[in-house]
CSV table of C-alpha atoms and ligand atoms in Angstrom, one decimal:
chain,number,residue,atom,x,y,z
A,1,MET,CA,-15.0,5.2,10.8
A,2,LYS,CA,-15.1,9.0,9.9
A,3,ASN,CA,-17.1,8.3,6.5
A,4,GLN,CA,-14.8,10.8,5.1
A,5,GLU,CA,-15.3,12.4,1.7
A,6,LEU,CA,-13.2,14.3,-0.9
A,7,THR,CA,-14.1,16.1,-4.1
A,8,VAL,CA,-11.9,15.9,-7.2
A,9,LYS,CA,-12.2,19.4,-8.8
A,10,ARG,CA,-11.9,19.8,-12.5
A,11,GLU,CA,-11.6,23.4,-14.3
A,12,GLY,CA,-14.3,24.0,-16.6
A,13,ALA,CA,-16.2,20.3,-16.1
A,14,PHE,CA,-18.0,18.8,-13.4
A,15,SER,CA,-16.3,17.9,-10.0
A,16,TYR,CA,-16.9,14.5,-8.5
A,17,PRO,CA,-17.0,13.1,-4.8
A,18,ILE,CA,-15.1,10.2,-3.3
A,19,CYS,CA,-16.8,8.9,-0.7
A,20,LEU,CA,-15.3,6.5,2.0
A,21,ARG,CA,-18.0,4.2,3.8
A,22,GLU,CA,-18.4,1.0,5.8
A,23,ASN,CA,-21.4,-0.1,4.0
A,24,PHE,CA,-23.6,0.7,1.0
A,25,ASN,CA,-26.4,2.4,2.9
A,26,ASP,CA,-26.3,5.8,1.5
A,27,LEU,CA,-25.4,4.6,-2.2
A,28,ALA,CA,-28.7,5.3,-3.6
A,29,THR,CA,-29.0,8.8,-1.8
A,30,LYS,CA,-25.5,9.4,-3.5
A,31,ALA,CA,-26.7,8.4,-6.8
A,32,GLU,CA,-29.7,10.6,-6.4
A,33,GLU,CA,-27.5,13.6,-5.3
A,34,THR,CA,-25.4,13.0,-8.6
A,35,GLY,CA,-28.6,13.6,-10.5
A,36,PHE,CA,-29.3,9.7,-11.3
A,37,LEU,CA,-32.9,9.6,-10.1
A,38,GLY,CA,-35.3,8.2,-12.7
A,39,ARG,CA,-32.4,7.0,-14.8
A,40,LYS,CA,-31.5,3.5,-16.0
A,41,ALA,CA,-28.4,1.9,-14.6
A,42,CYS,CA,-26.4,-1.0,-15.7
A,43,VAL,CA,-24.2,-2.6,-13.0
A,44,VAL,CA,-21.0,-4.0,-14.5
A,45,SER,CA,-19.2,-6.3,-12.6
A,46,ASP,CA,-17.3,-9.6,-12.7
A,47,SER,CA,-18.5,-13.0,-12.0
A,48,ARG,CA,-16.8,-13.0,-8.6
A,49,VAL,CA,-17.8,-9.5,-7.3
A,50,PHE,CA,-21.4,-9.9,-8.4
A,51,GLU,CA,-22.0,-13.0,-6.6
A,52,LEU,CA,-20.7,-11.0,-3.3
A,53,TYR,CA,-22.3,-7.9,-3.6
A,54,GLY,CA,-24.2,-7.6,-6.8
A,55,GLU,CA,-27.7,-8.0,-5.7
A,56,GLU,CA,-27.3,-5.8,-2.7
A,57,ILE,CA,-26.2,-2.9,-5.1
A,58,CYS,CA,-28.9,-3.6,-7.6
A,59,GLU,CA,-31.4,-3.4,-4.9
A,60,LYS,CA,-30.1,-0.3,-3.5
A,61,LEU,CA,-29.9,1.5,-6.9
A,62,ARG,CA,-33.5,0.3,-7.8
A,63,GLN,CA,-34.8,2.8,-4.8
A,64,VAL,CA,-33.8,5.8,-7.3
A,65,CYS,CA,-33.4,4.3,-10.8
A,66,SER,CA,-36.2,3.7,-13.2
A,67,LYS,CA,-34.5,0.2,-14.3
A,68,VAL,CA,-31.5,-1.7,-12.9
A,69,THR,CA,-29.7,-4.2,-15.4
A,70,SER,CA,-26.7,-6.1,-14.8
A,71,PHE,CA,-23.4,-7.2,-17.2
A,72,VAL,CA,-21.5,-10.0,-15.5
A,73,PHE,CA,-18.4,-11.0,-17.3
A,74,PRO,CA,-15.7,-13.6,-16.1
A,75,ALA,CA,-13.3,-12.2,-13.6
A,76,GLY,CA,-9.8,-11.8,-14.7
A,77,GLU,CA,-7.4,-9.5,-16.7
A,78,GLU,CA,-7.6,-11.8,-19.6
A,79,HIS,CA,-11.2,-10.4,-20.1
A,80,LYS,CA,-10.3,-6.7,-20.0
A,81,ASN,CA,-10.4,-6.6,-23.8
A,82,LEU,CA,-12.5,-5.3,-26.6
A,83,ASP,CA,-14.6,-8.5,-26.9
A,84,THR,CA,-15.9,-8.1,-23.6
A,85,ILE,CA,-16.6,-4.1,-24.5
A,86,GLU,CA,-18.5,-5.5,-27.5
A,87,ASP,CA,-20.8,-7.7,-25.4
A,88,LEU,CA,-21.4,-4.8,-23.0
A,89,TYR,CA,-22.4,-2.4,-26.0
A,90,GLU,CA,-24.9,-5.3,-27.2
A,91,HIS,CA,-26.3,-5.5,-23.7
A,92,LEU,CA,-26.9,-1.8,-23.5
A,93,ILE,CA,-28.3,-1.7,-26.9
A,94,GLN,CA,-31.0,-4.7,-26.2
A,95,GLU,CA,-31.9,-2.7,-22.9
A,96,SER,CA,-32.3,0.4,-24.8
A,97,PHE,CA,-29.8,2.6,-22.9
A,98,ASP,CA,-29.7,6.2,-24.0
A,99,ARG,CA,-27.5,9.3,-23.3
A,100,LYS,CA,-29.1,9.8,-19.8
A,101,ASP,CA,-28.7,6.5,-18.6
A,102,PHE,CA,-25.4,5.1,-16.9
A,103,LEU,CA,-23.0,2.4,-15.8
A,104,VAL,CA,-21.9,1.4,-12.5
A,105,ALA,CA,-18.5,-0.1,-12.2
A,106,LEU,CA,-18.8,-2.8,-9.4
A,107,GLY,CA,-15.4,-4.3,-8.9
A,108,GLY,CA,-11.6,-4.0,-9.1
A,109,GLY,CA,-9.5,-2.0,-11.5
A,110,VAL,CA,-10.5,-4.6,-14.6
A,111,THR,CA,-14.3,-3.6,-14.0
A,112,GLY,CA,-13.5,-0.2,-13.6
A,113,ASP,CA,-11.3,0.2,-16.7
A,114,MET,CA,-13.8,-1.5,-19.0
A,115,ALA,CA,-17.0,-0.1,-17.8
A,116,GLY,CA,-15.4,3.3,-17.9
A,117,TYR,CA,-14.3,2.7,-21.3
A,118,ALA,CA,-17.7,1.5,-22.3
A,119,ALA,CA,-19.2,4.6,-20.8
A,120,ALA,CA,-16.6,6.8,-22.7
A,121,THR,CA,-17.7,5.4,-25.8
A,122,TYR,CA,-21.3,4.3,-25.9
A,123,LEU,CA,-23.4,6.9,-27.7
A,124,ARG,CA,-20.3,9.1,-27.7
A,125,GLY,CA,-20.1,9.0,-23.7
A,126,ILE,CA,-22.5,8.3,-21.0
A,127,ASP,CA,-22.1,8.7,-17.3
A,128,PHE,CA,-20.6,6.0,-15.1
A,129,ILE,CA,-20.1,5.7,-11.3
A,130,GLN,CA,-17.3,3.8,-9.7
A,131,VAL,CA,-17.7,1.4,-6.8
A,132,PRO,CA,-14.3,0.0,-6.4
A,133,THR,CA,-13.9,-3.5,-4.4
A,134,THR,CA,-10.5,-4.0,-4.4
A,135,LEU,CA,-7.7,-2.0,-2.3
A,136,LEU,CA,-6.0,-1.4,-5.7
A,137,ALA,CA,-9.0,0.1,-7.3
A,138,GLN,CA,-10.0,2.1,-3.9
A,139,VAL,CA,-6.4,3.6,-3.9
A,140,ASP,CA,-5.8,4.0,-7.6
A,141,SER,CA,-7.6,3.1,-10.5
A,142,SER,CA,-11.1,4.2,-9.5
A,143,ILE,CA,-9.8,8.1,-9.6
A,144,GLY,CA,-8.4,10.1,-12.2
A,145,GLY,CA,-10.4,8.9,-15.2
A,146,LYS,CA,-8.3,6.5,-17.1
A,147,THR,CA,-10.2,3.9,-18.8
A,148,GLY,CA,-9.4,1.5,-21.2
A,149,VAL,CA,-8.7,-2.3,-22.3
A,150,ASP,CA,-5.6,-4.5,-23.1
A,151,PHE,CA,-5.2,-5.2,-26.9
A,152,ARG,CA,-3.6,-8.4,-27.8
A,153,CYS,CA,-0.8,-8.6,-25.7
A,154,TYR,CA,-0.3,-4.7,-25.3
A,155,LYS,CA,-1.5,-3.5,-21.7
A,156,ASN,CA,-4.0,-0.8,-21.7
A,157,MET,CA,-3.6,0.2,-25.4
A,158,VAL,CA,-6.7,1.3,-26.1
A,159,GLY,CA,-8.4,3.8,-23.9
A,160,ALA,CA,-9.9,7.2,-23.1
A,161,PHE,CA,-10.0,9.7,-20.4
A,162,HIS,CA,-13.6,9.7,-18.9
A,163,GLN,CA,-14.1,10.7,-15.5
A,164,PRO,CA,-16.5,9.0,-13.3
A,165,ARG,CA,-19.3,11.1,-11.7
A,166,LEU,CA,-19.2,9.3,-8.2
A,167,VAL,CA,-16.6,7.3,-6.3
A,168,TYR,CA,-18.3,5.5,-3.6
A,169,MET,CA,-16.1,3.0,-1.7
A,170,ASN,CA,-17.4,0.6,1.0
A,171,LEU,CA,-14.1,-0.4,2.7
A,172,SER,CA,-15.8,-3.6,4.6
A,173,VAL,CA,-15.7,-5.2,1.1
A,174,LEU,CA,-12.0,-5.5,1.4
A,175,ARG,CA,-12.2,-8.2,4.0
A,176,SER,CA,-13.6,-10.6,1.2
A,177,LEU,CA,-10.6,-9.8,-0.8
A,178,PRO,CA,-8.2,-12.6,-1.0
A,179,ASP,CA,-4.8,-12.0,0.4
A,180,VAL,CA,-2.9,-11.8,-2.7
A,181,GLU,CA,-5.2,-9.0,-4.2
A,182,PHE,CA,-4.9,-7.1,-0.6
A,183,ALA,CA,-1.0,-7.2,-1.2
A,184,CYS,CA,-1.4,-6.0,-4.7
A,185,GLY,CA,-3.2,-3.1,-3.6
A,186,MET,CA,-0.6,-2.3,-1.1
A,187,GLY,CA,1.9,-2.0,-4.0
A,188,GLU,CA,-0.1,0.9,-5.0
A,189,VAL,CA,-0.2,2.4,-1.6
A,190,ILE,CA,3.5,2.0,-1.1
A,191,LYS,CA,4.1,3.5,-4.4
A,192,SER,CA,1.6,6.7,-3.4
A,193,ALA,CA,3.7,7.1,-0.2
A,194,LEU,CA,7.1,6.9,-2.0
A,195,ILE,CA,5.9,9.5,-4.6
A,196,CYS,CA,5.4,12.5,-2.3
A,197,ASP,CA,4.6,11.4,1.2
A,198,ARG,CA,7.3,10.5,3.6
A,199,LYS,CA,5.4,10.9,6.6
A,200,PHE,CA,2.8,8.5,5.1
A,201,TYR,CA,5.5,6.1,4.3
A,202,ASP,CA,6.4,6.0,8.0
A,203,TRP,CA,2.8,5.6,9.2
A,204,LEU,CA,2.5,2.5,6.9
A,205,SER,CA,5.2,0.8,8.8
A,206,GLU,CA,4.1,1.9,12.1
A,207,ASN,CA,0.5,0.6,11.3
A,208,ALA,CA,1.6,-2.6,9.4
A,209,ASP,CA,-0.4,-5.0,12.1
A,210,SER,CA,-3.8,-2.8,11.9
A,211,ILE,CA,-3.4,-2.7,8.2
A,212,GLU,CA,-2.9,-6.5,8.1
A,213,ARG,CA,-5.9,-7.0,10.4
A,214,LYS,CA,-8.0,-4.8,8.0
A,215,GLU,CA,-9.0,-2.7,11.0
A,216,LEU,CA,-11.7,-0.1,9.2
A,217,ASP,CA,-10.5,3.0,10.9
A,218,ILE,CA,-6.8,2.2,9.7
A,219,LEU,CA,-8.1,1.1,6.3
A,220,GLU,CA,-9.9,4.4,6.0
A,221,GLU,CA,-7.2,6.6,6.9
A,222,MET,CA,-4.8,4.7,4.4
A,223,VAL,CA,-7.1,4.7,1.5
A,224,TYR,CA,-8.1,8.4,2.1
A,225,ARG,CA,-4.4,9.4,2.2
A,226,CYS,CA,-3.9,7.7,-1.2
A,227,CYS,CA,-7.0,9.2,-2.7
A,228,ASP,CA,-5.9,12.6,-1.3
A,229,ILE,CA,-2.3,12.1,-3.2
A,230,LYS,CA,-4.0,11.1,-6.4
A,231,ARG,CA,-6.6,13.6,-6.2
A,232,GLY,CA,-3.8,16.4,-6.0
A,233,ILE,CA,-2.0,14.9,-8.9
A,234,VAL,CA,-4.9,14.6,-11.1
A,235,GLU,CA,-6.4,17.9,-10.5
A,236,ARG,CA,-3.2,19.7,-11.6
A,237,ASP,CA,-2.4,17.4,-14.3
A,238,PRO,CA,-5.5,15.6,-15.7
A,239,THR,CA,-4.3,14.5,-18.9
A,240,GLU,CA,-0.6,13.7,-17.8
A,241,LYS,CA,1.2,16.7,-19.5
A,242,GLY,CA,3.7,16.6,-16.6
A,243,GLU,CA,3.4,15.7,-12.9
A,244,ARG,CA,0.8,12.9,-13.3
A,245,ALA,CA,3.7,10.7,-14.9
A,246,LEU,CA,5.0,10.3,-11.2
A,247,LEU,CA,2.1,8.1,-10.7
A,248,ASN,CA,3.9,5.6,-13.1
A,249,LEU,CA,6.5,5.2,-10.3
A,250,GLY,CA,7.3,1.5,-10.6
A,251,HIS,CA,5.1,0.9,-13.6
A,252,THR,CA,7.6,1.1,-16.6
A,253,ILE,CA,9.6,-2.0,-15.5
A,254,GLY,CA,6.4,-3.5,-13.5
A,255,HIS,CA,4.6,-3.5,-16.8
A,256,ALA,CA,7.3,-5.0,-18.8
A,257,ILE,CA,7.5,-7.9,-16.2
A,258,GLU,CA,3.6,-8.3,-16.1
A,259,LYS,CA,3.7,-8.7,-19.9
A,260,GLN,CA,6.8,-11.1,-19.8
A,261,MET,CA,5.2,-13.3,-17.2
A,262,ASN,CA,2.2,-13.3,-19.3
A,263,PHE,CA,0.1,-11.7,-16.7
A,264,GLN,CA,0.8,-14.9,-14.3
A,265,LEU,CA,1.7,-12.2,-11.8
A,266,HIS,CA,-0.7,-9.9,-10.7
A,267,HIS,CA,-0.3,-6.0,-11.5
A,268,GLY,CA,0.2,-4.9,-8.0
A,269,GLN,CA,3.0,-7.4,-7.7
A,270,CYS,CA,4.6,-6.3,-10.7
A,271,VAL,CA,4.4,-2.7,-9.5
A,272,GLY,CA,6.1,-3.9,-6.4
A,273,LEU,CA,9.1,-5.2,-8.3
A,274,GLY,CA,9.1,-2.3,-10.6
A,275,LEU,CA,9.5,-0.1,-7.4
A,276,LEU,CA,12.3,-2.1,-6.4
A,277,ALA,CA,14.0,-2.0,-9.7
A,278,ALA,CA,13.4,1.7,-9.6
A,279,ALA,CA,15.0,2.0,-6.4
A,280,GLY,CA,17.9,-0.1,-7.4
A,281,ILE,CA,18.5,2.6,-10.4
A,282,SER,CA,18.0,5.5,-8.0
A,283,ARG,CA,20.5,4.1,-5.5
A,284,ARG,CA,23.0,3.6,-8.4
A,285,ARG,CA,22.6,7.4,-9.5
A,286,GLY,CA,23.0,8.3,-5.7
A,287,LEU,CA,19.6,9.4,-5.2
A,288,LEU,CA,18.8,6.8,-2.8
A,289,THR,CA,21.1,5.4,0.1
A,290,PRO,CA,21.5,1.5,0.2
A,291,GLN,CA,19.8,1.8,3.6
A,292,GLU,CA,16.7,3.5,1.9
A,293,GLU,CA,16.7,0.8,-0.8
A,294,ALA,CA,17.0,-1.9,2.0
A,295,GLU,CA,14.1,-0.2,3.9
A,296,ILE,CA,11.7,-0.2,0.5
A,297,ILE,CA,12.7,-3.9,0.1
A,298,ARG,CA,11.7,-4.7,3.8
A,299,CYS,CA,8.4,-2.6,3.2
A,300,CYS,CA,7.1,-4.6,0.4
A,301,GLN,CA,8.2,-8.0,2.1
A,302,SER,CA,6.1,-7.2,5.0
A,303,PHE,CA,3.1,-6.5,2.8
A,304,HIS,CA,3.8,-9.8,1.2
A,305,LEU,CA,4.7,-8.6,-2.2
A,306,PRO,CA,7.4,-10.5,-4.0
A,307,VAL,CA,10.8,-9.1,-4.3
A,308,LYS,CA,12.1,-11.3,-6.8
A,309,VAL,CA,10.7,-13.1,-9.9
A,310,LYS,CA,12.1,-16.2,-11.7
A,311,GLY,CA,12.4,-17.3,-15.3
A,312,LEU,CA,12.9,-13.8,-16.9
A,313,GLN,CA,15.8,-12.5,-19.1
A,314,PRO,CA,16.7,-8.9,-18.5
A,315,ARG,CA,16.9,-8.2,-22.1
A,316,ASP,CA,13.3,-9.5,-22.7
A,317,VAL,CA,12.0,-7.1,-20.0
A,318,LEU,CA,14.3,-4.3,-21.2
A,319,ALA,CA,12.6,-4.6,-25.0
A,320,ALA,CA,9.3,-5.0,-23.2
A,321,SER,CA,9.6,-1.9,-21.3
A,322,LYS,CA,10.5,-0.1,-24.2
A,323,LYS,CA,7.1,-0.8,-25.9
A,324,ASP,CA,5.3,0.6,-23.1
A,325,LYS,CA,3.2,4.0,-23.7
A,326,LYS,CA,5.5,6.2,-21.4
A,327,MET,CA,7.7,7.2,-24.1
A,328,GLU,CA,8.6,10.6,-25.5
A,329,HIS,CA,10.5,11.1,-28.7
A,330,GLY,CA,11.9,7.6,-28.3
A,331,LYS,CA,13.0,8.1,-24.8
A,332,ILE,CA,11.6,6.5,-21.8
A,333,LYS,CA,10.0,8.8,-19.1
A,334,PHE,CA,11.4,7.0,-16.1
A,335,ILE,CA,10.5,8.0,-12.4
A,336,LEU,CA,13.3,7.8,-10.1
A,337,MET,CA,13.3,8.4,-6.4
A,338,LYS,CA,15.3,10.8,-4.6
A,339,GLY,CA,15.2,9.7,-1.0
A,340,LEU,CA,12.1,8.2,0.6
A,341,GLY,CA,8.9,10.3,-0.2
A,342,HIS,CA,10.2,12.2,-3.3
A,343,THR,CA,10.4,11.6,-7.1
A,344,LEU,CA,11.3,13.0,-10.2
A,345,ILE,CA,10.9,12.6,-13.9
A,346,ASP,CA,14.1,11.5,-16.0
A,347,LYS,CA,14.4,11.1,-19.6
A,348,THR,CA,18.3,10.2,-19.4
A,349,VAL,CA,18.1,6.7,-18.0
A,350,THR,CA,20.3,4.5,-20.2
A,351,ASP,CA,19.7,0.7,-21.3
A,352,GLN,CA,22.3,-0.4,-18.9
A,353,GLU,CA,21.0,1.3,-16.0
A,354,LEU,CA,17.7,-0.3,-17.0
A,355,LEU,CA,19.3,-3.6,-17.3
A,356,ASP,CA,20.9,-3.3,-13.8
A,357,GLY,CA,17.6,-2.2,-12.2
A,358,ILE,CA,15.8,-5.2,-13.9
A,359,ALA,CA,18.6,-7.7,-12.6
A,360,ASP,CA,17.9,-6.4,-9.1
A,361,VAL,CA,14.5,-8.2,-9.1
A,362,LEU,CA,15.3,-11.2,-11.2
A,363,ASP,CA,16.1,-14.4,-9.5
A,364,ALA,CA,19.3,-15.7,-11.4
A,365,GLU,CA,18.2,-19.2,-11.1
A,366,LYS,CA,15.8,-20.5,-13.4
B,401,NAD,N1,-7.3,3.2,-14.7
B,401,NAD,C1,-6.3,3.3,-13.7
B,401,NAD,O1,-5.8,4.6,-13.4
B,401,NAD,C2,-5.6,2.2,-13.3
B,401,NAD,C3,-4.7,2.3,-12.5
B,401,NAD,C4,-4.0,1.1,-11.7
B,401,NAD,C5,-4.5,-0.1,-12.1
B,401,NAD,N2,-5.1,-0.2,-13.3
B,401,NAD,C6,-5.5,-1.5,-13.9
B,401,NAD,O2,-6.5,-2.3,-12.8
B,401,NAD,C7,-6.5,-3.7,-13.2
B,401,NAD,C8,-6.0,-4.5,-11.9
B,401,NAD,O3,-7.0,-4.1,-10.9
B,401,NAD,P1,-7.3,-5.2,-10.0
B,401,NAD,O4,-6.4,-5.6,-9.3
B,401,NAD,O5,-8.4,-4.5,-8.8
B,401,NAD,O6,-8.0,-6.4,-10.5
B,401,NAD,P2,-9.3,-7.1,-10.5
B,401,NAD,O7,-10.3,-6.1,-11.0
B,401,NAD,O8,-9.2,-8.3,-11.6
B,401,NAD,O9,-9.8,-7.8,-9.4
B,401,NAD,C9,-8.8,-8.8,-8.8
B,401,NAD,C10,-9.8,-10.0,-8.3
B,401,NAD,O10,-10.4,-9.7,-7.0
B,401,NAD,C11,-11.5,-10.1,-7.1
B,401,NAD,N3,-12.4,-9.2,-6.2
B,401,NAD,C12,-12.6,-7.9,-6.3
B,401,NAD,N4,-13.3,-7.5,-5.3
B,401,NAD,C13,-13.4,-8.3,-4.5
B,401,NAD,C14,-14.1,-8.4,-3.0
B,401,NAD,N5,-14.3,-7.2,-2.5
B,401,NAD,N6,-14.1,-9.6,-2.4
B,401,NAD,C15,-13.7,-10.7,-3.2
B,401,NAD,N7,-12.8,-10.7,-4.3
B,401,NAD,C16,-12.8,-9.5,-5.1
B,401,NAD,C17,-12.2,-9.9,-8.7
B,401,NAD,O11,-13.2,-10.8,-8.7
B,401,NAD,C18,-10.6,-10.5,-9.2
B,401,NAD,O12,-10.7,-11.9,-9.4
B,401,NAD,C19,-5.3,-3.7,-14.2
B,401,NAD,O13,-5.9,-4.1,-15.5
B,401,NAD,C20,-4.8,-2.4,-14.3
B,401,NAD,O14,-4.1,-2.0,-15.5
B,401,NAD,C21,-5.8,0.9,-13.8
B,402,ZN,ZN1,-1.0,0.4,-11.1
């Protein structure tokens, strides 16, 4: 591995590094460079990830921190809510965390979103670092500062923008990730390529076997390219006034399916389905050829993402997608594809077009 690094630059505010590594060896050094020497750290993690990597991380941080505590919650999206956040606040108060202390999000997107939200709000904001351990979190959720929790049945309904001070990813942890979670991350990887990088999209197909074998050099290249795409977009549009909406490719319908399935399908799987629905809509508008649409379906299949979902009604999915946050003056901001590797924001997509796109990914047989 080349141990590559990128920096997310922010106007008038601190910039932060993204470090790609094959172990956790220089985490303490990086934390020290970030200014955390002598501060207290709380490692926030789910039960599964903490068991695998928690002790090692705490040990590393003890080299530079005055105290290291941990807050562990049960794994799963159903725990990404305000109840867990309350327990975390309670822990921080018990441990006398003050404004100078910081949180470490060790885990996937659920952990990152929650630890980030707690950091954004505890004492009106404390620092946090991201140590993403799922592919999805490494290529997407740990960068860009969107934090939050689900509220009742509404996805990410409560949240805040709060940037991490450091993103440190050890790619070798992807080897312990269950296959289905790896596939979910590939949903976001394919999304990144389709947004703006045709060459990267082709590279994914050419390197599918090495990706599948989780060869570290190839994973580093893949994760680096995704991080770089996201870095560019969030630097230009940190609070989603414009271009950042492109990152929602596949998410309007994807989130609706996720919700309608009662979270039985994973986020990344739903994003894959959402990409295919968006591809269908784009093809009907003449923006994508049938061959290009078929190519995207093939790509999702090759990375073990579902391409159909059973047991849903198009109208229910449509209604759910209209409750999504990505609305402006009552119109859905929909992301369409224009060929492979180009996207555009469109506010004219009709209900009928959405229904047809949704129908593309629903298995008629219940
Ligand atoms: N903030 C953002 O910009 C953003 C972007 C995309 C997604 N998200 C959010 O991210 C969440 C999904 O994240 P996720 O897919 O990482 O889910 P997750 O955090 O629940 O992790 C998935 C599962 O993998 C396990 N796991 C994590 N790392 C592991 C490892 N290295 N080895 C073995 N098991 C491991 C976890 O314990 C969990 O059971 C959703 O809530 C979504 O809304 C946020
Ligand atoms: Zn996503």
